[in-house]
């Protein structure tokens, strides 16, 4: 089997969690396989106390029960250790773009650890598989490696299988043509993390949870609700209260963080336009509290360390959550 062509480490990771709600559920186990440019591999596996009961339906899937993690450290206690272990590595996993990366980011934000995502590449092995063969991890491992996963649904067994599936995919597809929805033909499965990042992130999300995505002009647009398809800045112009509504809503912390970055950028643009107009017309007095001038709401985004803890309301099960559960645990 071929070896990965890496310029920097690629960290494969898998999570077992209390459920599939990115904003509300917690990690109970994390396994990381760090593939190094010199061909060596390092594995770190940790059990985590999620500080909340593990629902029985989740325990029945991954085999981790409340008593198994009662004496384990909380995520906050090991957050810096995990961040240091991953270092500047790119990230890879199975369904990681839609689930594992958003959940991990939520945990780092709660713990107050600044885990920088700006310069990382993301390789989602499931996206290669689904676009080329349309199957699950168990079937992928059997199809590509002709093996059965032993101890499936343990994080370490799953992530080792994911790593081996990617290596087999590179063997199988490096000269295979792929035609996208626009009819463009390419050979996207190459032994190169940049190329794999592009192929497995065809839908360019702003916040990983997919509430905001980039359009063809690289503008952030909403991907849900009544403003779906509109640019975020356009919505701020016509309904600035939408920002406050999202901050108060049950959205992932990383979604709120990216939304706040856009809000602050938008307000700086408005202020710059106002100053330019004032410079062009110096005789006009500065407007006081005009309706068109937006101010950050009092409930602007703060990390969990900056705001008092409060009880989370019960989370209603939605079709989207059920679909994520089907994808995540369909391995």
PDB file of C-alpha atoms in Angstrom:
ATOM      1  CA  UNK A   1       0.000   0.000   0.000  1.00  0.00           C
ATOM      2  CA  UNK A   2       1.328   3.452  -0.897  1.00  0.00           C
ATOM      3  CA  UNK A   3       2.472   6.023   1.656  1.00  0.00           C
ATOM      4  CA  UNK A   4       0.944   9.480   1.997  1.00  0.00           C
ATOM      5  CA  UNK A   5       2.814  12.321   0.340  1.00  0.00           C
ATOM      6  CA  UNK A   6       2.834  14.920   3.115  1.00  0.00           C
ATOM      7  CA  UNK A   7       4.453  18.311   3.538  1.00  0.00           C
ATOM      8  CA  UNK A   8       3.227  18.506   7.125  1.00  0.00           C
ATOM      9  CA  UNK A   9       1.431  16.091   9.500  1.00  0.00           C
ATOM     10  CA  UNK A  10      -2.101  14.896   8.731  1.00  0.00           C
ATOM     11  CA  UNK A  11      -4.139  14.141  11.871  1.00  0.00           C
ATOM     12  CA  UNK A  12      -6.897  11.575  11.344  1.00  0.00           C
ATOM     13  CA  UNK A  13      -9.367  11.725  14.212  1.00  0.00           C
ATOM     14  CA  UNK A  14     -12.660  10.199  15.262  1.00  0.00           C
ATOM     15  CA  UNK A  15     -15.074  11.070  18.059  1.00  0.00           C
ATOM     16  CA  UNK A  16     -17.570   9.087  20.075  1.00  0.00           C
ATOM     17  CA  UNK A  17     -20.139  11.423  21.592  1.00  0.00           C
ATOM     18  CA  UNK A  18     -23.268  11.685  23.710  1.00  0.00           C
ATOM     19  CA  UNK A  19     -25.298  12.341  20.548  1.00  0.00           C
ATOM     20  CA  UNK A  20     -25.320  14.153  17.219  1.00  0.00           C
ATOM     21  CA  UNK A  21     -26.348  17.698  18.175  1.00  0.00           C
ATOM     22  CA  UNK A  22     -23.214  19.715  17.384  1.00  0.00           C
ATOM     23  CA  UNK A  23     -24.113  22.536  19.752  1.00  0.00           C
ATOM     24  CA  UNK A  24     -25.342  20.488  22.711  1.00  0.00           C
ATOM     25  CA  UNK A  25     -23.636  17.088  22.770  1.00  0.00           C
ATOM     26  CA  UNK A  26     -20.198  16.262  24.161  1.00  0.00           C
ATOM     27  CA  UNK A  27     -17.209  14.060  23.387  1.00  0.00           C
ATOM     28  CA  UNK A  28     -16.791  10.826  25.374  1.00  0.00           C
ATOM     29  CA  UNK A  29     -13.829   9.444  23.424  1.00  0.00           C
ATOM     30  CA  UNK A  30     -11.343  10.846  20.922  1.00  0.00           C
ATOM     31  CA  UNK A  31      -8.736   8.960  18.927  1.00  0.00           C
ATOM     32  CA  UNK A  32      -6.109  10.696  16.797  1.00  0.00           C
ATOM     33  CA  UNK A  33      -3.765   9.033  14.330  1.00  0.00           C
ATOM     34  CA  UNK A  34      -1.099  11.549  13.363  1.00  0.00           C
ATOM     35  CA  UNK A  35       0.556  10.603  10.069  1.00  0.00           C
ATOM     36  CA  UNK A  36       3.959  12.283   9.808  1.00  0.00           C
ATOM     37  CA  UNK A  37       5.790  13.379   6.631  1.00  0.00           C
ATOM     38  CA  UNK A  38       8.542  10.818   7.325  1.00  0.00           C
ATOM     39  CA  UNK A  39       6.006   7.966   7.221  1.00  0.00           C
ATOM     40  CA  UNK A  40       5.759   7.381  10.970  1.00  0.00           C
ATOM     41  CA  UNK A  41       2.402   7.279  12.738  1.00  0.00           C
ATOM     42  CA  UNK A  42       1.483   8.349  16.284  1.00  0.00           C
ATOM     43  CA  UNK A  43      -1.825   7.402  17.950  1.00  0.00           C
ATOM     44  CA  UNK A  44      -3.402   9.104  20.964  1.00  0.00           C
ATOM     45  CA  UNK A  45      -6.717   7.874  22.419  1.00  0.00           C
ATOM     46  CA  UNK A  46      -8.499   9.484  25.369  1.00  0.00           C
ATOM     47  CA  UNK A  47     -11.752   8.829  27.180  1.00  0.00           C
ATOM     48  CA  UNK A  48     -13.504  12.039  28.237  1.00  0.00           C
ATOM     49  CA  UNK A  49     -16.003  12.780  31.001  1.00  0.00           C
ATOM     50  CA  UNK A  50     -18.697  14.741  29.119  1.00  0.00           C
ATOM     51  CA  UNK A  51     -20.135  16.255  32.320  1.00  0.00           C
ATOM     52  CA  UNK A  52     -23.582  15.080  31.258  1.00  0.00           C
ATOM     53  CA  UNK A  53     -25.358  11.699  31.142  1.00  0.00           C
ATOM     54  CA  UNK A  54     -24.745   9.582  28.058  1.00  0.00           C
ATOM     55  CA  UNK A  55     -28.124   8.656  26.504  1.00  0.00           C
ATOM     56  CA  UNK A  56     -28.683   4.912  26.375  1.00  0.00           C
ATOM     57  CA  UNK A  57     -29.220   4.941  22.599  1.00  0.00           C
ATOM     58  CA  UNK A  58     -25.722   6.414  22.150  1.00  0.00           C
ATOM     59  CA  UNK A  59     -24.101   4.000  24.624  1.00  0.00           C
ATOM     60  CA  UNK A  60     -25.641   1.063  22.775  1.00  0.00           C
ATOM     61  CA  UNK A  61     -23.871   2.230  19.614  1.00  0.00           C
ATOM     62  CA  UNK A  62     -20.352   2.993  20.865  1.00  0.00           C
ATOM     63  CA  UNK A  63     -20.347   0.850  24.024  1.00  0.00           C
ATOM     64  CA  UNK A  64     -19.329   3.650  26.413  1.00  0.00           C
ATOM     65  CA  UNK A  65     -21.546   4.079  29.487  1.00  0.00           C
ATOM     66  CA  UNK A  66     -21.637   6.645  32.286  1.00  0.00           C
ATOM     67  CA  UNK A  67     -19.672   4.416  34.669  1.00  0.00           C
ATOM     68  CA  UNK A  68     -16.927   3.994  32.051  1.00  0.00           C
ATOM     69  CA  UNK A  69     -16.055   7.687  32.019  1.00  0.00           C
ATOM     70  CA  UNK A  70     -16.957   8.704  35.591  1.00  0.00           C
ATOM     71  CA  UNK A  71     -13.290   9.031  36.599  1.00  0.00           C
ATOM     72  CA  UNK A  72     -11.964  10.318  33.265  1.00  0.00           C
ATOM     73  CA  UNK A  73     -10.822  13.943  32.780  1.00  0.00           C
ATOM     74  CA  UNK A  74     -13.130  16.580  31.343  1.00  0.00           C
ATOM     75  CA  UNK A  75     -12.399  17.976  27.887  1.00  0.00           C
ATOM     76  CA  UNK A  76     -11.313  21.275  29.434  1.00  0.00           C
ATOM     77  CA  UNK A  77      -8.658  19.417  31.428  1.00  0.00           C
ATOM     78  CA  UNK A  78      -7.105  17.848  28.315  1.00  0.00           C
ATOM     79  CA  UNK A  79      -7.936  20.516  25.710  1.00  0.00           C
ATOM     80  CA  UNK A  80      -4.466  22.088  25.644  1.00  0.00           C
ATOM     81  CA  UNK A  81      -2.833  18.658  25.536  1.00  0.00           C
ATOM     82  CA  UNK A  82      -4.939  17.713  22.491  1.00  0.00           C
ATOM     83  CA  UNK A  83      -4.291  21.040  20.783  1.00  0.00           C
ATOM     84  CA  UNK A  84      -0.536  20.647  21.314  1.00  0.00           C
ATOM     85  CA  UNK A  85      -0.617  17.057  20.029  1.00  0.00           C
ATOM     86  CA  UNK A  86      -2.428  18.040  16.822  1.00  0.00           C
ATOM     87  CA  UNK A  87      -0.173  21.073  16.433  1.00  0.00           C
ATOM     88  CA  UNK A  88      -0.222  22.549  12.925  1.00  0.00           C
ATOM     89  CA  UNK A  89      -1.414  19.304  11.325  1.00  0.00           C
ATOM     90  CA  UNK A  90      -4.088  19.213   8.673  1.00  0.00           C
ATOM     91  CA  UNK A  91      -7.219  17.269   9.672  1.00  0.00           C
ATOM     92  CA  UNK A  92      -8.789  14.127   8.235  1.00  0.00           C
ATOM     93  CA  UNK A  93     -11.605  11.796   9.181  1.00  0.00           C
ATOM     94  CA  UNK A  94     -14.739   9.992   8.089  1.00  0.00           C
ATOM     95  CA  UNK A  95     -17.717  12.380   7.895  1.00  0.00           C
ATOM     96  CA  UNK A  96     -15.405  14.765   9.728  1.00  0.00           C
ATOM     97  CA  UNK A  97     -16.434  17.936   7.891  1.00  0.00           C
ATOM     98  CA  UNK A  98     -20.073  17.591   8.914  1.00  0.00           C
ATOM     99  CA  UNK A  99     -19.668  16.162  12.403  1.00  0.00           C
ATOM    100  CA  UNK A 100     -16.262  15.567  14.021  1.00  0.00           C
ATOM    101  CA  UNK A 101     -14.649  18.925  13.178  1.00  0.00           C
ATOM    102  CA  UNK A 102     -17.679  21.024  14.278  1.00  0.00           C
ATOM    103  CA  UNK A 103     -17.992  19.071  17.544  1.00  0.00           C
ATOM    104  CA  UNK A 104     -14.260  19.361  18.270  1.00  0.00           C
ATOM    105  CA  UNK A 105     -14.354  23.109  17.628  1.00  0.00           C
ATOM    106  CA  UNK A 106     -17.280  23.502  20.028  1.00  0.00           C
ATOM    107  CA  UNK A 107     -15.341  21.714  22.761  1.00  0.00           C
ATOM    108  CA  UNK A 108     -12.227  23.846  22.210  1.00  0.00           C
ATOM    109  CA  UNK A 109     -14.327  27.022  22.344  1.00  0.00           C
ATOM    110  CA  UNK A 110     -15.992  25.930  25.603  1.00  0.00           C
ATOM    111  CA  UNK A 111     -12.573  25.159  27.057  1.00  0.00           C
ATOM    112  CA  UNK A 112     -11.191  28.557  26.042  1.00  0.00           C
ATOM    113  CA  UNK A 113      -8.456  27.053  23.831  1.00  0.00           C
ATOM    114  CA  UNK A 114      -7.778  28.985  20.632  1.00  0.00           C
ATOM    115  CA  UNK A 115      -7.535  26.154  18.099  1.00  0.00           C
ATOM    116  CA  UNK A 116      -6.663  28.004  14.887  1.00  0.00           C
ATOM    117  CA  UNK A 117      -8.407  26.599  11.800  1.00  0.00           C
ATOM    118  CA  UNK A 118      -7.464  29.299   9.304  1.00  0.00           C
ATOM    119  CA  UNK A 119      -4.505  27.592   7.605  1.00  0.00           C
ATOM    120  CA  UNK A 120      -5.491  23.937   7.846  1.00  0.00           C
ATOM    121  CA  UNK A 121      -6.615  21.573   5.101  1.00  0.00           C
ATOM    122  CA  UNK A 122      -9.479  19.134   5.699  1.00  0.00           C
ATOM    123  CA  UNK A 123      -9.708  15.714   4.067  1.00  0.00           C
ATOM    124  CA  UNK A 124     -13.046  13.944   4.528  1.00  0.00           C
ATOM    125  CA  UNK A 125     -12.550  10.317   3.470  1.00  0.00           C
ATOM    126  CA  UNK A 126     -16.316   9.760   3.432  1.00  0.00           C
ATOM    127  CA  UNK A 127     -16.731  12.378   0.707  1.00  0.00           C
ATOM    128  CA  UNK A 128     -14.241  10.579  -1.545  1.00  0.00           C
ATOM    129  CA  UNK A 129     -16.028   7.311  -0.898  1.00  0.00           C
ATOM    130  CA  UNK A 130     -19.568   8.641  -1.329  1.00  0.00           C
ATOM    131  CA  UNK A 131     -18.728  10.439  -4.523  1.00  0.00           C
ATOM    132  CA  UNK A 132     -16.824   7.515  -5.997  1.00  0.00           C
ATOM    133  CA  UNK A 133     -18.682   4.479  -4.578  1.00  0.00           C
ATOM    134  CA  UNK A 134     -21.641   5.606  -2.376  1.00  0.00           C
ATOM    135  CA  UNK A 135     -21.148   3.369   0.713  1.00  0.00           C
ATOM    136  CA  UNK A 136     -20.460   3.440   4.520  1.00  0.00           C
ATOM    137  CA  UNK A 137     -17.204   3.032   6.472  1.00  0.00           C
ATOM    138  CA  UNK A 138     -17.763  -0.666   7.167  1.00  0.00           C
ATOM    139  CA  UNK A 139     -18.461  -1.287   3.474  1.00  0.00           C
ATOM    140  CA  UNK A 140     -15.568   0.979   2.494  1.00  0.00           C
ATOM    141  CA  UNK A 141     -13.126  -1.012   4.613  1.00  0.00           C
ATOM    142  CA  UNK A 142     -14.385  -4.267   3.134  1.00  0.00           C
ATOM    143  CA  UNK A 143     -14.448  -2.871  -0.409  1.00  0.00           C
ATOM    144  CA  UNK A 144     -11.029  -1.191  -0.415  1.00  0.00           C
ATOM    145  CA  UNK A 145      -9.065  -3.303   2.077  1.00  0.00           C
ATOM    146  CA  UNK A 146     -10.985  -6.615   1.919  1.00  0.00           C
ATOM    147  CA  UNK A 147     -11.133  -6.648   5.720  1.00  0.00           C
ATOM    148  CA  UNK A 148     -13.800  -6.470   8.418  1.00  0.00           C
ATOM    149  CA  UNK A 149     -13.514  -3.850  11.161  1.00  0.00           C
ATOM    150  CA  UNK A 150     -12.746  -5.548  14.470  1.00  0.00           C
ATOM    151  CA  UNK A 151     -14.370  -3.734  17.407  1.00  0.00           C
ATOM    152  CA  UNK A 152     -16.296  -1.377  15.133  1.00  0.00           C
ATOM    153  CA  UNK A 153     -17.586   1.852  16.713  1.00  0.00           C
ATOM    154  CA  UNK A 154     -14.624   2.207  19.004  1.00  0.00           C
ATOM    155  CA  UNK A 155     -12.925   5.442  18.037  1.00  0.00           C
ATOM    156  CA  UNK A 156      -9.490   3.866  17.588  1.00  0.00           C
ATOM    157  CA  UNK A 157     -10.689   0.963  15.411  1.00  0.00           C
ATOM    158  CA  UNK A 158     -12.730   3.332  13.241  1.00  0.00           C
ATOM    159  CA  UNK A 159      -9.929   5.843  12.733  1.00  0.00           C
ATOM    160  CA  UNK A 160      -7.342   3.176  11.866  1.00  0.00           C
ATOM    161  CA  UNK A 161      -9.827   1.820   9.306  1.00  0.00           C
ATOM    162  CA  UNK A 162     -10.363   5.349   7.940  1.00  0.00           C
ATOM    163  CA  UNK A 163      -6.609   5.869   7.540  1.00  0.00           C
ATOM    164  CA  UNK A 164      -6.203   2.564   5.716  1.00  0.00           C
ATOM    165  CA  UNK A 165      -9.216   3.285   3.478  1.00  0.00           C
ATOM    166  CA  UNK A 166      -7.661   6.581   2.332  1.00  0.00           C
ATOM    167  CA  UNK A 167      -4.396   4.847   1.437  1.00  0.00           C
ATOM    168  CA  UNK A 168      -6.359   2.241  -0.555  1.00  0.00           C
ATOM    169  CA  UNK A 169      -8.409   4.975  -2.246  1.00  0.00           C
ATOM    170  CA  UNK A 170      -5.199   6.648  -3.411  1.00  0.00           C
ATOM    171  CA  UNK A 171      -4.057   3.342  -4.894  1.00  0.00           C
ATOM    172  CA  UNK A 172      -7.359   2.767  -6.661  1.00  0.00           C
ATOM    173  CA  UNK A 173      -8.306   6.233  -7.935  1.00  0.00           C
ATOM    174  CA  UNK A 174      -5.075   8.118  -8.665  1.00  0.00           C
ATOM    175  CA  UNK A 175      -5.658   7.788 -12.432  1.00  0.00           C
ATOM    176  CA  UNK A 176      -9.478   7.658 -12.355  1.00  0.00           C
ATOM    177  CA  UNK A 177     -11.428  10.436 -14.054  1.00  0.00           C
ATOM    178  CA  UNK A 178     -14.324  12.112 -12.231  1.00  0.00           C
ATOM    179  CA  UNK A 179     -17.004  14.309 -13.827  1.00  0.00           C
ATOM    180  CA  UNK A 180     -18.592  16.913 -11.546  1.00  0.00           C
ATOM    181  CA  UNK A 181     -22.098  18.361 -11.800  1.00  0.00           C
ATOM    182  CA  UNK A 182     -20.893  21.059 -14.195  1.00  0.00           C
ATOM    183  CA  UNK A 183     -19.443  18.467 -16.557  1.00  0.00           C
ATOM    184  CA  UNK A 184     -15.821  19.254 -15.661  1.00  0.00           C
ATOM    185  CA  UNK A 185     -13.618  16.157 -15.879  1.00  0.00           C
ATOM    186  CA  UNK A 186     -10.575  15.765 -13.630  1.00  0.00           C
ATOM    187  CA  UNK A 187      -8.533  13.224 -11.677  1.00  0.00           C
ATOM    188  CA  UNK A 188      -9.199  14.554  -8.166  1.00  0.00           C
ATOM    189  CA  UNK A 189      -7.961  11.661  -6.001  1.00  0.00           C
ATOM    190  CA  UNK A 190      -4.245  12.376  -5.861  1.00  0.00           C
ATOM    191  CA  UNK A 191      -1.600  11.798  -3.205  1.00  0.00           C
ATOM    192  CA  UNK A 192      -1.650  15.461  -2.280  1.00  0.00           C
ATOM    193  CA  UNK A 193      -3.480  16.972   0.695  1.00  0.00           C
ATOM    194  CA  UNK A 194      -4.327  20.234  -1.121  1.00  0.00           C
ATOM    195  CA  UNK A 195      -6.019  18.308  -3.948  1.00  0.00           C
ATOM    196  CA  UNK A 196      -7.867  16.022  -1.522  1.00  0.00           C
ATOM    197  CA  UNK A 197      -8.971  19.072   0.493  1.00  0.00           C
ATOM    198  CA  UNK A 198     -10.491  20.627  -2.619  1.00  0.00           C
ATOM    199  CA  UNK A 199     -12.257  17.409  -3.647  1.00  0.00           C
ATOM    200  CA  UNK A 200     -13.689  16.635  -0.201  1.00  0.00           C
ATOM    201  CA  UNK A 201     -14.802  20.221   0.479  1.00  0.00           C
ATOM    202  CA  UNK A 202     -16.778  20.888  -2.701  1.00  0.00           C
ATOM    203  CA  UNK A 203     -19.437  22.728  -0.706  1.00  0.00           C
ATOM    204  CA  UNK A 204     -17.463  25.606   0.770  1.00  0.00           C
ATOM    205  CA  UNK A 205     -18.876  26.094   4.255  1.00  0.00           C
ATOM    206  CA  UNK A 206     -18.182  29.136   6.405  1.00  0.00           C
ATOM    207  CA  UNK A 207     -18.870  27.496   9.767  1.00  0.00           C
ATOM    208  CA  UNK A 208     -18.558  23.692   9.223  1.00  0.00           C
ATOM    209  CA  UNK A 209     -22.091  23.179  10.537  1.00  0.00           C
ATOM    210  CA  UNK A 210     -23.246  24.440   7.129  1.00  0.00           C
ATOM    211  CA  UNK A 211     -25.501  27.247   8.359  1.00  0.00           C
ATOM    212  CA  UNK A 212     -23.470  29.583   6.147  1.00  0.00           C
ATOM    213  CA  UNK A 213     -21.675  28.748   2.888  1.00  0.00           C
ATOM    214  CA  UNK A 214     -19.745  30.637   0.234  1.00  0.00           C
ATOM    215  CA  UNK A 215     -21.412  31.354  -3.098  1.00  0.00           C
ATOM    216  CA  UNK A 216     -19.662  31.447  -6.469  1.00  0.00           C
ATOM    217  CA  UNK A 217     -18.427  34.972  -5.685  1.00  0.00           C
ATOM    218  CA  UNK A 218     -16.889  33.845  -2.363  1.00  0.00           C
ATOM    219  CA  UNK A 219     -19.544  35.781  -0.432  1.00  0.00           C
ATOM    220  CA  UNK A 220     -21.008  34.318   2.747  1.00  0.00           C
ATOM    221  CA  UNK A 221     -24.667  33.354   2.282  1.00  0.00           C
ATOM    222  CA  UNK A 222     -27.192  31.770   4.623  1.00  0.00           C
ATOM    223  CA  UNK A 223     -27.878  28.112   3.904  1.00  0.00           C
ATOM    224  CA  UNK A 224     -31.075  27.704   5.930  1.00  0.00           C
ATOM    225  CA  UNK A 225     -34.304  29.421   6.927  1.00  0.00           C
ATOM    226  CA  UNK A 226     -36.180  32.327   5.428  1.00  0.00           C
ATOM    227  CA  UNK A 227     -32.995  34.058   4.224  1.00  0.00           C
ATOM    228  CA  UNK A 228     -31.490  31.002   2.520  1.00  0.00           C
ATOM    229  CA  UNK A 229     -29.487  32.068  -0.531  1.00  0.00           C
ATOM    230  CA  UNK A 230     -29.106  35.710   0.584  1.00  0.00           C
ATOM    231  CA  UNK A 231     -25.717  37.091   1.518  1.00  0.00           C
ATOM    232  CA  UNK A 232     -25.175  37.545   5.231  1.00  0.00           C
ATOM    233  CA  UNK A 233     -24.343  41.225   4.762  1.00  0.00           C
ATOM    234  CA  UNK A 234     -27.531  41.730   2.751  1.00  0.00           C
ATOM    235  CA  UNK A 235     -29.582  40.254   5.590  1.00  0.00           C
ATOM    236  CA  UNK A 236     -27.792  42.485   8.110  1.00  0.00           C
ATOM    237  CA  UNK A 237     -28.819  45.491   5.981  1.00  0.00           C
ATOM    238  CA  UNK A 238     -32.506  44.568   5.744  1.00  0.00           C
ATOM    239  CA  UNK A 239     -32.939  42.811   9.112  1.00  0.00           C
ATOM    240  CA  UNK A 240     -30.072  43.529  11.546  1.00  0.00           C
ATOM    241  CA  UNK A 241     -32.032  41.878  14.370  1.00  0.00           C
ATOM    242  CA  UNK A 242     -31.403  38.539  12.648  1.00  0.00           C
ATOM    243  CA  UNK A 243     -27.887  38.668  14.066  1.00  0.00           C
ATOM    244  CA  UNK A 244     -29.197  38.964  17.627  1.00  0.00           C
ATOM    245  CA  UNK A 245     -31.732  36.208  16.980  1.00  0.00           C
ATOM    246  CA  UNK A 246     -28.991  33.800  15.890  1.00  0.00           C
ATOM    247  CA  UNK A 247     -26.798  34.640  18.882  1.00  0.00           C
ATOM    248  CA  UNK A 248     -29.706  33.823  21.194  1.00  0.00           C
ATOM    249  CA  UNK A 249     -30.594  30.660  19.278  1.00  0.00           C
ATOM    250  CA  UNK A 250     -29.401  27.087  19.637  1.00  0.00           C
ATOM    251  CA  UNK A 251     -26.628  27.397  17.050  1.00  0.00           C
ATOM    252  CA  UNK A 252     -23.074  26.052  17.445  1.00  0.00           C
ATOM    253  CA  UNK A 253     -20.582  28.403  19.100  1.00  0.00           C
ATOM    254  CA  UNK A 254     -18.341  28.347  16.033  1.00  0.00           C
ATOM    255  CA  UNK A 255     -21.292  29.422  13.849  1.00  0.00           C
ATOM    256  CA  UNK A 256     -21.893  32.361  16.199  1.00  0.00           C
ATOM    257  CA  UNK A 257     -18.192  33.222  16.160  1.00  0.00           C
ATOM    258  CA  UNK A 258     -18.040  33.352  12.342  1.00  0.00           C
ATOM    259  CA  UNK A 259     -21.329  35.290  12.235  1.00  0.00           C
ATOM    260  CA  UNK A 260     -19.898  37.870  14.641  1.00  0.00           C
ATOM    261  CA  UNK A 261     -16.772  38.244  12.497  1.00  0.00           C
ATOM    262  CA  UNK A 262     -18.994  39.054   9.496  1.00  0.00           C
ATOM    263  CA  UNK A 263     -21.100  41.438  11.610  1.00  0.00           C
ATOM    264  CA  UNK A 264     -18.018  43.355  12.776  1.00  0.00           C
ATOM    265  CA  UNK A 265     -16.611  43.502   9.237  1.00  0.00           C
ATOM    266  CA  UNK A 266     -19.945  44.775   7.918  1.00  0.00           C
ATOM    267  CA  UNK A 267     -20.136  47.508  10.567  1.00  0.00           C
ATOM    268  CA  UNK A 268     -16.584  48.629   9.739  1.00  0.00           C
ATOM    269  CA  UNK A 269     -17.590  48.958   6.080  1.00  0.00           C
ATOM    270  CA  UNK A 270     -20.623  51.040   7.052  1.00  0.00           C
ATOM    271  CA  UNK A 271     -18.510  53.290   9.246  1.00  0.00           C
ATOM    272  CA  UNK A 272     -15.954  53.737   6.458  1.00  0.00           C
ATOM    273  CA  UNK A 273     -18.703  54.719   4.014  1.00  0.00           C
ATOM    274  CA  UNK A 274     -20.113  57.199   6.539  1.00  0.00           C
ATOM    275  CA  UNK A 275     -16.694  58.798   7.075  1.00  0.00           C
ATOM    276  CA  UNK A 276     -16.118  59.089   3.329  1.00  0.00           C
ATOM    277  CA  UNK A 277     -19.477  60.802   2.874  1.00  0.00           C
ATOM    278  CA  UNK A 278     -18.725  63.126   5.767  1.00  0.00           C
ATOM    279  CA  UNK A 279     -15.359  63.991   4.209  1.00  0.00           C
ATOM    280  CA  UNK A 280     -17.049  64.767   0.893  1.00  0.00           C
ATOM    281  CA  UNK A 281     -19.693  66.923   2.622  1.00  0.00           C
ATOM    282  CA  UNK A 282     -17.919  68.472   5.648  1.00  0.00           C
ATOM    283  CA  UNK A 283     -20.696  71.021   6.249  1.00  0.00           C
ATOM    284  CA  UNK A 284     -23.191  68.313   7.136  1.00  0.00           C
ATOM    285  CA  UNK A 285     -23.375  67.534  10.867  1.00  0.00           C
ATOM    286  CA  UNK A 286     -22.655  64.016  12.037  1.00  0.00           C
ATOM    287  CA  UNK A 287     -25.894  62.082  12.383  1.00  0.00           C
ATOM    288  CA  UNK A 288     -26.875  61.086  15.890  1.00  0.00           C
ATOM    289  CA  UNK A 289     -28.305  57.592  16.387  1.00  0.00           C
ATOM    290  CA  UNK A 290     -29.584  57.357  12.832  1.00  0.00           C
ATOM    291  CA  UNK A 291     -31.693  54.368  12.137  1.00  0.00           C
ATOM    292  CA  UNK A 292     -29.291  53.157   9.450  1.00  0.00           C
ATOM    293  CA  UNK A 293     -26.308  52.947  11.816  1.00  0.00           C
ATOM    294  CA  UNK A 294     -26.069  49.549  13.414  1.00  0.00           C
ATOM    295  CA  UNK A 295     -24.646  48.929  16.823  1.00  0.00           C
ATOM    296  CA  UNK A 296     -23.586  45.534  18.104  1.00  0.00           C
ATOM    297  CA  UNK A 297     -26.428  44.143  20.222  1.00  0.00           C
ATOM    298  CA  UNK A 298     -25.847  43.773  23.938  1.00  0.00           C
ATOM    299  CA  UNK A 299     -25.823  40.007  23.465  1.00  0.00           C
ATOM    300  CA  UNK A 300     -22.963  39.976  20.931  1.00  0.00           C
ATOM    301  CA  UNK A 301     -20.991  36.737  20.762  1.00  0.00           C
ATOM    302  CA  UNK A 302     -18.891  35.859  23.785  1.00  0.00           C
ATOM    303  CA  UNK A 303     -16.988  32.675  24.462  1.00  0.00           C
ATOM    304  CA  UNK A 304     -18.351  30.471  27.277  1.00  0.00           C
ATOM    305  CA  UNK A 305     -15.629  31.828  29.589  1.00  0.00           C
ATOM    306  CA  UNK A 306     -16.992  35.374  29.128  1.00  0.00           C
ATOM    307  CA  UNK A 307     -20.599  34.653  29.973  1.00  0.00           C
ATOM    308  CA  UNK A 308     -22.356  33.063  32.938  1.00  0.00           C
ATOM    309  CA  UNK A 309     -23.299  29.420  32.669  1.00  0.00           C
ATOM    310  CA  UNK A 310     -26.959  28.658  32.203  1.00  0.00           C
ATOM    311  CA  UNK A 311     -28.977  25.525  31.885  1.00  0.00           C
ATOM    312  CA  UNK A 312     -29.529  24.448  28.298  1.00  0.00           C
ATOM    313  CA  UNK A 313     -33.191  23.819  27.404  1.00  0.00           C
ATOM    314  CA  UNK A 314     -34.142  20.361  26.190  1.00  0.00           C
ATOM    315  CA  UNK A 315     -33.148  19.896  22.544  1.00  0.00           C
ATOM    316  CA  UNK A 316     -35.932  18.866  20.169  1.00  0.00           C
ATOM    317  CA  UNK A 317     -35.045  16.065  17.790  1.00  0.00           C
ATOM    318  CA  UNK A 318     -35.148  17.356  14.203  1.00  0.00           C
ATOM    319  CA  UNK A 319     -35.011  15.589  10.864  1.00  0.00           C
ATOM    320  CA  UNK A 320     -31.562  17.095  10.330  1.00  0.00           C
ATOM    321  CA  UNK A 321     -30.331  15.590  13.604  1.00  0.00           C
ATOM    322  CA  UNK A 322     -31.768  12.196  12.693  1.00  0.00           C
ATOM    323  CA  UNK A 323     -30.074  12.369   9.294  1.00  0.00           C
ATOM    324  CA  UNK A 324     -26.740  13.229  10.961  1.00  0.00           C
ATOM    325  CA  UNK A 325     -27.259  10.301  13.369  1.00  0.00           C
ATOM    326  CA  UNK A 326     -27.897   8.020  10.393  1.00  0.00           C
ATOM    327  CA  UNK A 327     -24.720   9.236   8.645  1.00  0.00           C
ATOM    328  CA  UNK A 328     -22.484   9.267  11.727  1.00  0.00           C
ATOM    329  CA  UNK A 329     -23.495   5.909  13.145  1.00  0.00           C
ATOM    330  CA  UNK A 330     -24.150   4.137   9.867  1.00  0.00           C
ATOM    331  CA  UNK A 331     -20.519   2.962   9.866  1.00  0.00           C
TER     332      UNK A 331
END
